[in-house]
PDB file of C-alpha atoms in Angstrom:
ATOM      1  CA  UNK A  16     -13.790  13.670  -6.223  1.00 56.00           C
ATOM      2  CA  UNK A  17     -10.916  15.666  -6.826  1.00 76.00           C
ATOM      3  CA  UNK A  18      -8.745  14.498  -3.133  1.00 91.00           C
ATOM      4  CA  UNK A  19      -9.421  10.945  -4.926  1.00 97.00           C
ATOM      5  CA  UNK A  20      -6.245   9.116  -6.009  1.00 98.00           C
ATOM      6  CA  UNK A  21      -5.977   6.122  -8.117  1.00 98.00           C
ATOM      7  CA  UNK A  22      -2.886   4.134  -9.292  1.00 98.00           C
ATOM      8  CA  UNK A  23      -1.386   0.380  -8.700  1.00 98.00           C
ATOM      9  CA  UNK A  24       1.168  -1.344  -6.433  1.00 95.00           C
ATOM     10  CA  UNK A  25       3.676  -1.153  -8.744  1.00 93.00           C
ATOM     11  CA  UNK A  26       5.059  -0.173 -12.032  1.00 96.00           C
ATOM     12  CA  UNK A  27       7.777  -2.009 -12.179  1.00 93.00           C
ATOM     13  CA  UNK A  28       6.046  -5.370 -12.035  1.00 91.00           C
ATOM     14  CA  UNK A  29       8.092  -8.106 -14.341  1.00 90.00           C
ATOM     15  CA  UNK A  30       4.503  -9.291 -15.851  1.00 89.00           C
ATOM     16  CA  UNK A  31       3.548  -5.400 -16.280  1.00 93.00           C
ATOM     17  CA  UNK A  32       6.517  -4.986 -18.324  1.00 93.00           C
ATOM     18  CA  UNK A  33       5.868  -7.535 -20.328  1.00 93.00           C
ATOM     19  CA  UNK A  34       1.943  -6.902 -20.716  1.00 94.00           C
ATOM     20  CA  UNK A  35       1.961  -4.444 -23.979  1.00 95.00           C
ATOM     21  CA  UNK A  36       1.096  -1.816 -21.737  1.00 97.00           C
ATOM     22  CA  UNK A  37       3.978   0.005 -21.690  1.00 97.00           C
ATOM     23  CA  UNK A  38       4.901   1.677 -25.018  1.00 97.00           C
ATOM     24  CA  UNK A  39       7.528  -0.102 -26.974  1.00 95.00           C
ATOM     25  CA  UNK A  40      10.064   3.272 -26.282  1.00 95.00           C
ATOM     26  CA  UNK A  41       9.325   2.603 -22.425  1.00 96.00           C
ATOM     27  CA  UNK A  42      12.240  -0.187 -21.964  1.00 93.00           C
ATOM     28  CA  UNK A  43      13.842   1.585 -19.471  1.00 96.00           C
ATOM     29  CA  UNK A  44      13.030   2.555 -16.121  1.00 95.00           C
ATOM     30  CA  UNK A  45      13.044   6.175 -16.235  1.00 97.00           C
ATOM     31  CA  UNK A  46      10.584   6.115 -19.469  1.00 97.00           C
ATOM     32  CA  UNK A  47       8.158   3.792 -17.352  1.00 97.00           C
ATOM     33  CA  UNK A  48       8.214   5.850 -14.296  1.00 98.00           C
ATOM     34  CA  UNK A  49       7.338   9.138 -16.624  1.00 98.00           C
ATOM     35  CA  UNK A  50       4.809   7.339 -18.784  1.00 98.00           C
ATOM     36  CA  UNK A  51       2.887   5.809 -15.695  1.00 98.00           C
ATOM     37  CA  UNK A  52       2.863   8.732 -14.008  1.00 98.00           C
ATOM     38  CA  UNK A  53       1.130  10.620 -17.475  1.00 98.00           C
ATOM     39  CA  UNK A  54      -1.808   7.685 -16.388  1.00 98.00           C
ATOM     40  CA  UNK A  55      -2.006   7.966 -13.024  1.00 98.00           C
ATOM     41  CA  UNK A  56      -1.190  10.270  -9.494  1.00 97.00           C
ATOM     42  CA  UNK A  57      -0.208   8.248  -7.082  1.00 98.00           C
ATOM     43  CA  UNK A  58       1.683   4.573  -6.823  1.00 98.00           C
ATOM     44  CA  UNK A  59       2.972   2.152  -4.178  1.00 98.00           C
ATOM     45  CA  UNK A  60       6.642   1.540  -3.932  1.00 98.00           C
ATOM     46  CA  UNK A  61       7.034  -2.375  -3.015  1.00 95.00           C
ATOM     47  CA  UNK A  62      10.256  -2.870  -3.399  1.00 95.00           C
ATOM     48  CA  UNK A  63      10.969  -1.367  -0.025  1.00 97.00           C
ATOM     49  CA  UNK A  64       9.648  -4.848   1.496  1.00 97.00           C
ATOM     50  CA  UNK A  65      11.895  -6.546   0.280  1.00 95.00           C
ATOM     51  CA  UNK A  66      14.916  -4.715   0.592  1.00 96.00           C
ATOM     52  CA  UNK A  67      16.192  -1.120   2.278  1.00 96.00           C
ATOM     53  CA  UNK A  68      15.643   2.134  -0.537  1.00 97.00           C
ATOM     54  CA  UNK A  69      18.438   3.772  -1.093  1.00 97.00           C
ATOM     55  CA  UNK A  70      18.383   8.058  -1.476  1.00 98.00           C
ATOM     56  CA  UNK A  71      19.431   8.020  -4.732  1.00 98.00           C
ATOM     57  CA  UNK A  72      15.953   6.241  -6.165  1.00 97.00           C
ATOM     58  CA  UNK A  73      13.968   8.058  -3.776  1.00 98.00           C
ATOM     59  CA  UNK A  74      15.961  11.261  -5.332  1.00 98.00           C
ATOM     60  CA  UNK A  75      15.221   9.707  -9.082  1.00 98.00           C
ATOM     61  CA  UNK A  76      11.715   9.614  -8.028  1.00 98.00           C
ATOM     62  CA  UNK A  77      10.655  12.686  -7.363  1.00 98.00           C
ATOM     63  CA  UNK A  78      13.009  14.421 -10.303  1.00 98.00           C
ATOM     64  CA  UNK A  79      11.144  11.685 -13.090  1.00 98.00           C
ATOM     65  CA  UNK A  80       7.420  12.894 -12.123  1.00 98.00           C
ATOM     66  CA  UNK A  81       5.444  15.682 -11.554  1.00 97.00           C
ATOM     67  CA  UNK A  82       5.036  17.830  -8.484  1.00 96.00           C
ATOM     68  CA  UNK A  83       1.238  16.616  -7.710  1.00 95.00           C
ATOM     69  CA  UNK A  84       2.192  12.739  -8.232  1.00 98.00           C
ATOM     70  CA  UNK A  85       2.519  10.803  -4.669  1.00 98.00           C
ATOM     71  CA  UNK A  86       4.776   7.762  -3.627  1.00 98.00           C
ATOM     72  CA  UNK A  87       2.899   5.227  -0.749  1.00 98.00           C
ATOM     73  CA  UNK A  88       6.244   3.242   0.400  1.00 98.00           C
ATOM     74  CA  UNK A  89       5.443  -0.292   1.781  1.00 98.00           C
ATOM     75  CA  UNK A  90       7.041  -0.673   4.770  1.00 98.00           C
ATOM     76  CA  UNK A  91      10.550  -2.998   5.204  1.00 98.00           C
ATOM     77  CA  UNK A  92       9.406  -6.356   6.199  1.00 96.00           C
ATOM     78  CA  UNK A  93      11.373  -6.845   9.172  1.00 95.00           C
ATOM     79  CA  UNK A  94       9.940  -3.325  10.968  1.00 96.00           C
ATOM     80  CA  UNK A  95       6.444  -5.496  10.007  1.00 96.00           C
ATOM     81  CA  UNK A  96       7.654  -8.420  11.794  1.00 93.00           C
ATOM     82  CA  UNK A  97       7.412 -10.690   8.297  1.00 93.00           C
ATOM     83  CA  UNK A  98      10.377 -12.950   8.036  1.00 90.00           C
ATOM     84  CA  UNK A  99      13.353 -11.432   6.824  1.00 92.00           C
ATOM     85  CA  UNK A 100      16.408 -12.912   4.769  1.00 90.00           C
ATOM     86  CA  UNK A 101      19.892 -11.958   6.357  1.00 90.00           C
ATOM     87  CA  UNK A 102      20.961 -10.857   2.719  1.00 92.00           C
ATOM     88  CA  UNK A 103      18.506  -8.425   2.578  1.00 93.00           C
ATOM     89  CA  UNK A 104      20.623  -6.591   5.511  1.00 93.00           C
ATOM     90  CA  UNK A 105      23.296  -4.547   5.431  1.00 92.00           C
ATOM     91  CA  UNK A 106      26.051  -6.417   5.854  1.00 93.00           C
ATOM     92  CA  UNK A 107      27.070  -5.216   9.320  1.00 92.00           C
ATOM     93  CA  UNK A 108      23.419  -5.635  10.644  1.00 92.00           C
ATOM     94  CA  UNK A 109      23.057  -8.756   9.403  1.00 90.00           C
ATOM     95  CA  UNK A 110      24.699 -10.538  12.686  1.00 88.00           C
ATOM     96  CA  UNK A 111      21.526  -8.931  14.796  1.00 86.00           C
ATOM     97  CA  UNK A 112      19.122 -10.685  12.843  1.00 84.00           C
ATOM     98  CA  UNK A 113      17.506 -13.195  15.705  1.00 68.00           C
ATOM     99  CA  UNK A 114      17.077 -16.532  13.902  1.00 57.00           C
ATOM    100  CA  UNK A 115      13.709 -18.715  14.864  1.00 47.00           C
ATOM    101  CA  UNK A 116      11.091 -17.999  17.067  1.00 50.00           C
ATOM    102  CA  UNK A 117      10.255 -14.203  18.716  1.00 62.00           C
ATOM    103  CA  UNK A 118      10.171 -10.422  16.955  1.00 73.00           C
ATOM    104  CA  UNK A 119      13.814  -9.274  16.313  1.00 80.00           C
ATOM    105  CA  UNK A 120      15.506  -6.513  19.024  1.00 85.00           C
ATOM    106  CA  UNK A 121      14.311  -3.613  19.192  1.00 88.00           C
ATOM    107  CA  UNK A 122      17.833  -1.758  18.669  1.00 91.00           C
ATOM    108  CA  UNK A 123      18.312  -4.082  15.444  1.00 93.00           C
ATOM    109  CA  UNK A 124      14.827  -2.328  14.578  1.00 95.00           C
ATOM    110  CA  UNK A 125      15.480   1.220  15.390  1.00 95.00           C
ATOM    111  CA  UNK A 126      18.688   1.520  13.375  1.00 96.00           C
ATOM    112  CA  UNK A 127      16.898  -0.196  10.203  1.00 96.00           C
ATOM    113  CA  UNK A 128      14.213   2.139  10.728  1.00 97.00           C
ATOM    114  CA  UNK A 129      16.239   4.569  10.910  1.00 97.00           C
ATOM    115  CA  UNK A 130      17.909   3.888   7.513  1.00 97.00           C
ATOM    116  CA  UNK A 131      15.240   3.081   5.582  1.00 98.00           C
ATOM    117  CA  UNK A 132      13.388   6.565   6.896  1.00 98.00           C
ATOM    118  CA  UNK A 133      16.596   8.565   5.834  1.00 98.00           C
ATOM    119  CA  UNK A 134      16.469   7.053   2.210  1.00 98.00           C
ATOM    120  CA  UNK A 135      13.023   7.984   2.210  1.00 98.00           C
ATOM    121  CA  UNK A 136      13.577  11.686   2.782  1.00 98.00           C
ATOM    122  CA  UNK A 137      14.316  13.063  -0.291  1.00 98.00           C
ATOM    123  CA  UNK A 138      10.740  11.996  -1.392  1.00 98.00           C
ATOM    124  CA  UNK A 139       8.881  13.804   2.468  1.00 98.00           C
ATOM    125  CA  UNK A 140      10.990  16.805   1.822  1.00 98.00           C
ATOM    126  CA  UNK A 141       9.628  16.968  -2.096  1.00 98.00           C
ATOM    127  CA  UNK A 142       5.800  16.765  -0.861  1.00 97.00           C
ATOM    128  CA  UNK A 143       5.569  13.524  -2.477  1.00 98.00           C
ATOM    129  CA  UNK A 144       5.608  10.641   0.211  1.00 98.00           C
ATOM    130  CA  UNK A 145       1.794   9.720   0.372  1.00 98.00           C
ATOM    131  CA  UNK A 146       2.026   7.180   3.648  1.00 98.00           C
ATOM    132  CA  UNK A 147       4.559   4.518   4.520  1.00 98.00           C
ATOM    133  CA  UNK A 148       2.155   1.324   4.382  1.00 98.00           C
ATOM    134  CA  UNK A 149       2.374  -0.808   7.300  1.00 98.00           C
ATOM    135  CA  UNK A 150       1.292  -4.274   6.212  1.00 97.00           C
ATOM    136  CA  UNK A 151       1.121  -6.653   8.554  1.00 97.00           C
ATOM    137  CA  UNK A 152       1.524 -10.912   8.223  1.00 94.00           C
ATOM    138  CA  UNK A 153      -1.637 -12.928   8.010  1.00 93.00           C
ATOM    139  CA  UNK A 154      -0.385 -14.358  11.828  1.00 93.00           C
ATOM    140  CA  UNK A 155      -0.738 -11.328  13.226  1.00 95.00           C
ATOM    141  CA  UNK A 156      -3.451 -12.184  15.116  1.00 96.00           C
ATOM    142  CA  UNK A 157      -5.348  -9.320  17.510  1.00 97.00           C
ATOM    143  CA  UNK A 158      -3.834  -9.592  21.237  1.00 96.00           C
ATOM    144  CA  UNK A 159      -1.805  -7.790  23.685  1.00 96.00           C
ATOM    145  CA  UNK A 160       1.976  -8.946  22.390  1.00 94.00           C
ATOM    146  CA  UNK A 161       0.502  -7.621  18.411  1.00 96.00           C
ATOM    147  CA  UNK A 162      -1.291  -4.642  20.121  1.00 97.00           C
ATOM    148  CA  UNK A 163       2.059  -3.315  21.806  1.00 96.00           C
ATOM    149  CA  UNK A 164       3.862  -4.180  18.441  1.00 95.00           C
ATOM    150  CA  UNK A 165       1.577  -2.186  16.787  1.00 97.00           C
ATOM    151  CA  UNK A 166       2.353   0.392  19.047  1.00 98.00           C
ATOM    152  CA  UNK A 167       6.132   0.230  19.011  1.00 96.00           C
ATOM    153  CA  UNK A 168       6.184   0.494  14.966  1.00 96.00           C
ATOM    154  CA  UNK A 169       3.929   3.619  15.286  1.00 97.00           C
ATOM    155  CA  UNK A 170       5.757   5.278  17.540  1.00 97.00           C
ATOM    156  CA  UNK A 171       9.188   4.294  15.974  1.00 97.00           C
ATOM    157  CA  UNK A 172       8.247   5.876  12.951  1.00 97.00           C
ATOM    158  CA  UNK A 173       7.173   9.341  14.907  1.00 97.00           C
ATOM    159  CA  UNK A 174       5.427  11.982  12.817  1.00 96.00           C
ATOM    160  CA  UNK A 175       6.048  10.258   9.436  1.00 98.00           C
ATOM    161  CA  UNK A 176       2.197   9.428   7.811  1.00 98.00           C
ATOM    162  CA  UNK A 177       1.403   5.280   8.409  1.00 98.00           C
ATOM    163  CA  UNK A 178      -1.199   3.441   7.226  1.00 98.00           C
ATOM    164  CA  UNK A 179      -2.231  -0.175   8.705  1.00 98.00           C
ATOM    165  CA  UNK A 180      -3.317  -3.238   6.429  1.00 98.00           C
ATOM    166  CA  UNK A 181      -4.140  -6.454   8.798  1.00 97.00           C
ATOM    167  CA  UNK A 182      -4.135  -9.565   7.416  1.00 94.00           C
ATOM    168  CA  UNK A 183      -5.821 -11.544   9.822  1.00 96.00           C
ATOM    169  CA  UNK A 184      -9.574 -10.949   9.655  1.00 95.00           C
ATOM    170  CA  UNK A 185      -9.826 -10.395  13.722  1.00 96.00           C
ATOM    171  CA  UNK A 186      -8.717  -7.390  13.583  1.00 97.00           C
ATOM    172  CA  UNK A 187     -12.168  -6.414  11.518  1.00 96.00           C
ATOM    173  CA  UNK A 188     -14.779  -8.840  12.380  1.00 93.00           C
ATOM    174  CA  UNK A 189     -17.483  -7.484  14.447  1.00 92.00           C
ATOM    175  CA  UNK A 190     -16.545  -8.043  17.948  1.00 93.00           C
ATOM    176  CA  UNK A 191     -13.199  -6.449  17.371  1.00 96.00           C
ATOM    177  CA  UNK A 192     -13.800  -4.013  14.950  1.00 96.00           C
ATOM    178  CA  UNK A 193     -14.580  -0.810  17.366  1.00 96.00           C
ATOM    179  CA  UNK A 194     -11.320  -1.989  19.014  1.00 97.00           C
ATOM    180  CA  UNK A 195      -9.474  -1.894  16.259  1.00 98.00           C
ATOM    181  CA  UNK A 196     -10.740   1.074  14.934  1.00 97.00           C
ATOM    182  CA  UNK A 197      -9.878   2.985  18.357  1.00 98.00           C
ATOM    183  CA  UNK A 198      -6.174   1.857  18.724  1.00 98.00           C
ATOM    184  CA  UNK A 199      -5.663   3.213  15.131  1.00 98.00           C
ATOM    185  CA  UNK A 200      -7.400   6.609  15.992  1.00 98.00           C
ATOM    186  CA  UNK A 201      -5.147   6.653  19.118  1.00 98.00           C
ATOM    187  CA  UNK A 202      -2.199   5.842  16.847  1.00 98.00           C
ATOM    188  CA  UNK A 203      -2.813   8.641  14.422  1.00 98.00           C
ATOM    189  CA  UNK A 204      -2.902   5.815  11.763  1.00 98.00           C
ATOM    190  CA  UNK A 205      -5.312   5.670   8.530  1.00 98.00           C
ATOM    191  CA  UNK A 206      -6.743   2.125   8.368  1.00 97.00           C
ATOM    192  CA  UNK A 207      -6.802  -0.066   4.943  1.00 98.00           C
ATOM    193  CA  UNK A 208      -9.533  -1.435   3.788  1.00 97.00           C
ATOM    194  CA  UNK A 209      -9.055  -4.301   1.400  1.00 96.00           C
ATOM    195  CA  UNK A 210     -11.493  -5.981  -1.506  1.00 95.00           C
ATOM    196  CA  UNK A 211     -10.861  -9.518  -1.619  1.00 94.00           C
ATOM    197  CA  UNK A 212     -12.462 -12.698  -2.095  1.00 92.00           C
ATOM    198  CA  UNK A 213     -14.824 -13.142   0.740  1.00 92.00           C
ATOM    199  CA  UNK A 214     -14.926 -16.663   0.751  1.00 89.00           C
ATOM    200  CA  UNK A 215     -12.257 -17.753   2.616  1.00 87.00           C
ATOM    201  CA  UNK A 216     -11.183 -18.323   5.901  1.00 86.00           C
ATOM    202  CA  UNK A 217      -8.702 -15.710   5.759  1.00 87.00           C
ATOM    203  CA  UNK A 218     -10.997 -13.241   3.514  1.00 92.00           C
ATOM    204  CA  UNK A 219     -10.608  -9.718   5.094  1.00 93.00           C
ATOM    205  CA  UNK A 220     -13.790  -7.773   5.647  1.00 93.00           C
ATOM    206  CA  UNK A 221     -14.421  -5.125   3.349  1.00 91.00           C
ATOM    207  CA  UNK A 222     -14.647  -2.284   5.813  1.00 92.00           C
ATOM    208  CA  UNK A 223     -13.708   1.008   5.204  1.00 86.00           C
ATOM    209  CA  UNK A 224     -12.771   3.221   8.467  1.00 93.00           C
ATOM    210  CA  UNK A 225     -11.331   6.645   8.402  1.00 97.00           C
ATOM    211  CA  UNK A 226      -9.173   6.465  11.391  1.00 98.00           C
ATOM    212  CA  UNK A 227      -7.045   9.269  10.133  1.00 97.00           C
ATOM    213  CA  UNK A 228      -8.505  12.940   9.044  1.00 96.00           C
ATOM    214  CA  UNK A 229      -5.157  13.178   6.698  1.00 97.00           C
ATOM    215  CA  UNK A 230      -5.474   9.792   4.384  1.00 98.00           C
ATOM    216  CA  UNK A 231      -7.494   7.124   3.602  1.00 97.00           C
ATOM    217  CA  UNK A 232      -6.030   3.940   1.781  1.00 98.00           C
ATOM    218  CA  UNK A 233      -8.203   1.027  -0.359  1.00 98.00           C
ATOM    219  CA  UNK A 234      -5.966  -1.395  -1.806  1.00 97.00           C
ATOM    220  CA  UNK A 235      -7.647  -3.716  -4.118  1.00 97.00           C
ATOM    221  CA  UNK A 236      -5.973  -8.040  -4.138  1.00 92.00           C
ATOM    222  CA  UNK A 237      -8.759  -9.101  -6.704  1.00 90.00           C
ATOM    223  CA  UNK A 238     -11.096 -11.661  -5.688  1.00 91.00           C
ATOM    224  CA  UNK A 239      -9.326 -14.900  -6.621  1.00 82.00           C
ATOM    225  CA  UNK A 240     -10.047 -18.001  -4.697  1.00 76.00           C
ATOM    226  CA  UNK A 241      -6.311 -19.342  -4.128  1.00 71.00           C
ATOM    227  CA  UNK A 242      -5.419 -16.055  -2.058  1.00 70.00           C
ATOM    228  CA  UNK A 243      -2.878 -17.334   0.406  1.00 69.00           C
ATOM    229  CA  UNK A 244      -2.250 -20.676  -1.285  1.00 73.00           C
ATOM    230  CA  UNK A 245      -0.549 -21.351  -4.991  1.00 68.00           C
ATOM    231  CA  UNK A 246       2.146 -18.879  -6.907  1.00 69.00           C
ATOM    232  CA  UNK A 247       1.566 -15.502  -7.003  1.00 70.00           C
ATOM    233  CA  UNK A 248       0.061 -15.471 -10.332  1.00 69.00           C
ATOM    234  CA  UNK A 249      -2.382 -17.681  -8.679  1.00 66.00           C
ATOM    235  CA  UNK A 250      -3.283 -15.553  -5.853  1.00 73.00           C
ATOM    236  CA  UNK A 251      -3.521 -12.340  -7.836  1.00 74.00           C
ATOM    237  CA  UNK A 252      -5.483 -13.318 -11.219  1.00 78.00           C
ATOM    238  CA  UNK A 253      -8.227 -11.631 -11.461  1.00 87.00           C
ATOM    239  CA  UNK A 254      -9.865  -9.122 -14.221  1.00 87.00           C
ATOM    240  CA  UNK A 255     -12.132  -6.562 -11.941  1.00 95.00           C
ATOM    241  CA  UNK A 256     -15.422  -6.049 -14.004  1.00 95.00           C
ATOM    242  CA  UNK A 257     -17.133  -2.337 -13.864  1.00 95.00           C
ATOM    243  CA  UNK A 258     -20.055  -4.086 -11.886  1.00 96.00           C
ATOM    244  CA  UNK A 259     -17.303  -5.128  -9.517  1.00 96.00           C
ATOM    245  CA  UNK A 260     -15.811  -1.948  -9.020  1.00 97.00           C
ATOM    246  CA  UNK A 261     -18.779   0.354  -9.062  1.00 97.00           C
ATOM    247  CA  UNK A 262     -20.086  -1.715  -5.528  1.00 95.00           C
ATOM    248  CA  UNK A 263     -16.615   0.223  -4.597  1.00 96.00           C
ATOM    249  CA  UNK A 264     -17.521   3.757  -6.156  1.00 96.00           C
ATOM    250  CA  UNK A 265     -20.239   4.976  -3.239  1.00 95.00           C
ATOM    251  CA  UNK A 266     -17.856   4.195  -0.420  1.00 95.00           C
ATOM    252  CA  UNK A 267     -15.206   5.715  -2.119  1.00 96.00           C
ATOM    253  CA  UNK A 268     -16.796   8.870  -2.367  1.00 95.00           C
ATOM    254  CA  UNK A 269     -18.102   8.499   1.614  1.00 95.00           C
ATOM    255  CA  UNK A 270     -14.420   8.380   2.656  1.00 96.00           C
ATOM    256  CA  UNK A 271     -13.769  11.666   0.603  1.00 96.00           C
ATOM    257  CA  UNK A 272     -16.248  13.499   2.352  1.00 95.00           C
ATOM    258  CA  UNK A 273     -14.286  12.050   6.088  1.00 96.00           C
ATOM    259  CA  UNK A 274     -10.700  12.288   4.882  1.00 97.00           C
ATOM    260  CA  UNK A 275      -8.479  14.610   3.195  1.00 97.00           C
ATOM    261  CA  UNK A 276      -7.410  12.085   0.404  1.00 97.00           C
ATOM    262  CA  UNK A 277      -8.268   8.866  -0.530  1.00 98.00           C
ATOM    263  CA  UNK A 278      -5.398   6.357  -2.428  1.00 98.00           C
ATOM    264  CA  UNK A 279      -6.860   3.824  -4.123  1.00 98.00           C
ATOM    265  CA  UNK A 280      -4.290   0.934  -5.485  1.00 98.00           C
ATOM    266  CA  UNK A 281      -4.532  -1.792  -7.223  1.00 97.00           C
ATOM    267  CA  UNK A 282      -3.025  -4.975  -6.163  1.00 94.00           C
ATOM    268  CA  UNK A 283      -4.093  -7.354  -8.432  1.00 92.00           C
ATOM    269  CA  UNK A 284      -0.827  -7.324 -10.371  1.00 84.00           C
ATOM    270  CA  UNK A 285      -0.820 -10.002 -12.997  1.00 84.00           C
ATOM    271  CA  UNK A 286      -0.117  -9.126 -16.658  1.00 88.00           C
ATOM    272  CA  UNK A 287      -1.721  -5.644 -17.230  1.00 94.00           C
ATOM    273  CA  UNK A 288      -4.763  -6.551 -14.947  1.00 93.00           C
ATOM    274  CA  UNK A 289      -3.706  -3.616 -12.118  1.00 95.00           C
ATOM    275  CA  UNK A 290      -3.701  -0.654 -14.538  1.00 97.00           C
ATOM    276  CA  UNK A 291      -6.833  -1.836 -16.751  1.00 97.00           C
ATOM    277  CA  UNK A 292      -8.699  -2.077 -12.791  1.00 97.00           C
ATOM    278  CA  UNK A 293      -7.354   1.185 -12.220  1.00 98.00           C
ATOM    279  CA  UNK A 294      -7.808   2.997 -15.445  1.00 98.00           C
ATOM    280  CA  UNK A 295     -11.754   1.441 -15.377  1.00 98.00           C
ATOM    281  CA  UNK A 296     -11.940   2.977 -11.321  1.00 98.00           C
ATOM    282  CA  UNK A 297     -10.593   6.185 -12.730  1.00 97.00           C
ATOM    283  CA  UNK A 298     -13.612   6.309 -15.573  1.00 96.00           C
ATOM    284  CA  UNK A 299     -16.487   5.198 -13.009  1.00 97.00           C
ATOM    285  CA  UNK A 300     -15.106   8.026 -10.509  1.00 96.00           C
ATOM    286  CA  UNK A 301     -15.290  10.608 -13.352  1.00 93.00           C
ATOM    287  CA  UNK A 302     -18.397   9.520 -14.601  1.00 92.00           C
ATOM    288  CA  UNK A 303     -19.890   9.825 -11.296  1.00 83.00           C
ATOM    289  CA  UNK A 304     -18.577  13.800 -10.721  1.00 74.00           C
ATOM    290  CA  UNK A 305     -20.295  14.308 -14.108  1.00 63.00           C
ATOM    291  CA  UNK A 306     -23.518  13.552 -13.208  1.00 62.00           C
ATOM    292  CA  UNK A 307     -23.072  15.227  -9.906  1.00 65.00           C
ATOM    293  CA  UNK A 308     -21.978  18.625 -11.593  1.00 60.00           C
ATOM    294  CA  UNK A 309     -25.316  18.203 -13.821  1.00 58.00           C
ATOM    295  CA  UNK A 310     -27.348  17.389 -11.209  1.00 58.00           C
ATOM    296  CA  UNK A 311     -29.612  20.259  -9.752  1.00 60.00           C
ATOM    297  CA  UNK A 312     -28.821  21.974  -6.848  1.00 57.00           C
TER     298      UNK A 312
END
């Protein structure tokens, strides 16, 4: 139980802040970072979607927390193929970005890769980069043109450690899921498995393949009904239960036994709800080693 991590998406989340969570001598960033990191081992940078990192945080990181805690970095959104503001550019990169329809140039794509992997160094040279999280948009649907994307981002980012989240359910239904599973062995790529609502047309199968000895990577939305539709408050309010998680608790400790380490991250940020799932995951997972060590051999 011990190569299992658990943590959230962020800890920087506005409604987090706000929650109570944090102590009241946590107001600034530094303090948050440290206290979090008392709670938990590992957590998932998301502000890298959004915009490039810069050195200097990824620098801050690793000096604010301790040598065993681990960064996952979510992958830039245009190296994802989301769209992708112009302001969220450089400046002298920003007249590359291809407007409308079709994936942007590749050269416009290896030189942002190749910035946001350099800002990210500080924290693979430390030991503490966990996996750069590949997320992919819900219209990336399984073909040949999302295959050889697929492909292309792997093999852009080269020996650094990538995990895959799909979010189109093709990729993992049954008459694609061997497929999938393959490519991402191939690619040297640990798979993410999601729990989410299953009730949707766009619910995501809640398989859980190790497709990479090194990691393995659950990330948990919460199981609200207006994923994909309403604000984000909307799509990510939910309150996991113990019955909920503990359905997760078995697999969790099958993909220990396949892969070196297991992250599992909490998505479900709305108020405090991430870190309550995550402290209750951490409990269940500890309970469960308990009885294990007092069971006879």
């Amino acid at each position: 139980m011990d190569r299992i991590s658990v943590g959230t998406c962020s800890w920087t989340d506005a409604a987090l802040k706000t929650s109570g969570w944090y102590p009241p001598d946590c107001s600034e960033p530094e303090a948050r970072l440290r206290y979090y990191a008392q709670k938990f081992d590992v957590v998932e940078v998301d502000a890298t979607y959004y915009s490039l990192p810069s050195t200097r945080n990824s620098e801050l990181w690793v000096e604010r927390t301790p040598e065993e805690f681990t960064f996952d970095v979510k992958a830039f959104s245009l190296l994802t193929g989301h769209p992708t503001r112009s302001g969220s550019l450089p400046l002298e990169l920003r007249p590359l970005l291809r407007h409308g329809r079709g994936r942007p140039d590749a050269g416009l794509l290896d030189e942002v890769w190749q910035r946001f992997s350099g800002a990210l160094r500080p924290l693979r040279d430390a030991g503490r980069l966990g996996t750069l999280l590949f997320q992919f948009p819900p219209s990336f649907a399984p073909d040949e043109p999302a295959t050889q994307f697929l492909v292309d981002c792997v093999e852009r980012a080269g020996d650094w450690p990538v995990a895959v989240e799909f979010r189109h359910p093709g990729w993992w239904r049954d008459d694609n899921i061997h497929a999938t599973q393959a490519l991402l062995k191939r690619l040297d790529a640990a798979a993410v498995a999601v729990d989410m609502a299953q009730t949707l047309p766009a619910s995501i199968p809640p398989v859980a393949p190790v497709t990479a000895p090194r990691l393995a990577v659950v990330r948990f939305h919460g199981r609200s009904r207006a994923w994909g539709t309403g604000s984000k408050e909307d799509r990510f309010r939910h309150v996991y239960s113990a019955d909920e998680l503990s359905e997760w608790v078995p697999r969790l400790r099958t993909l220990a036994e396949q892969a070196d380490r297991v992250h599992v991250l909490f998505n479900n940020c709305c108020a405090d709800a991430a870190v309550r799932a995550a402290e209750k995951m951490q409990q269940l997972l500890h309970a469960t080693r308990r009885a294990s060590d007092a069971a006879p051999a």
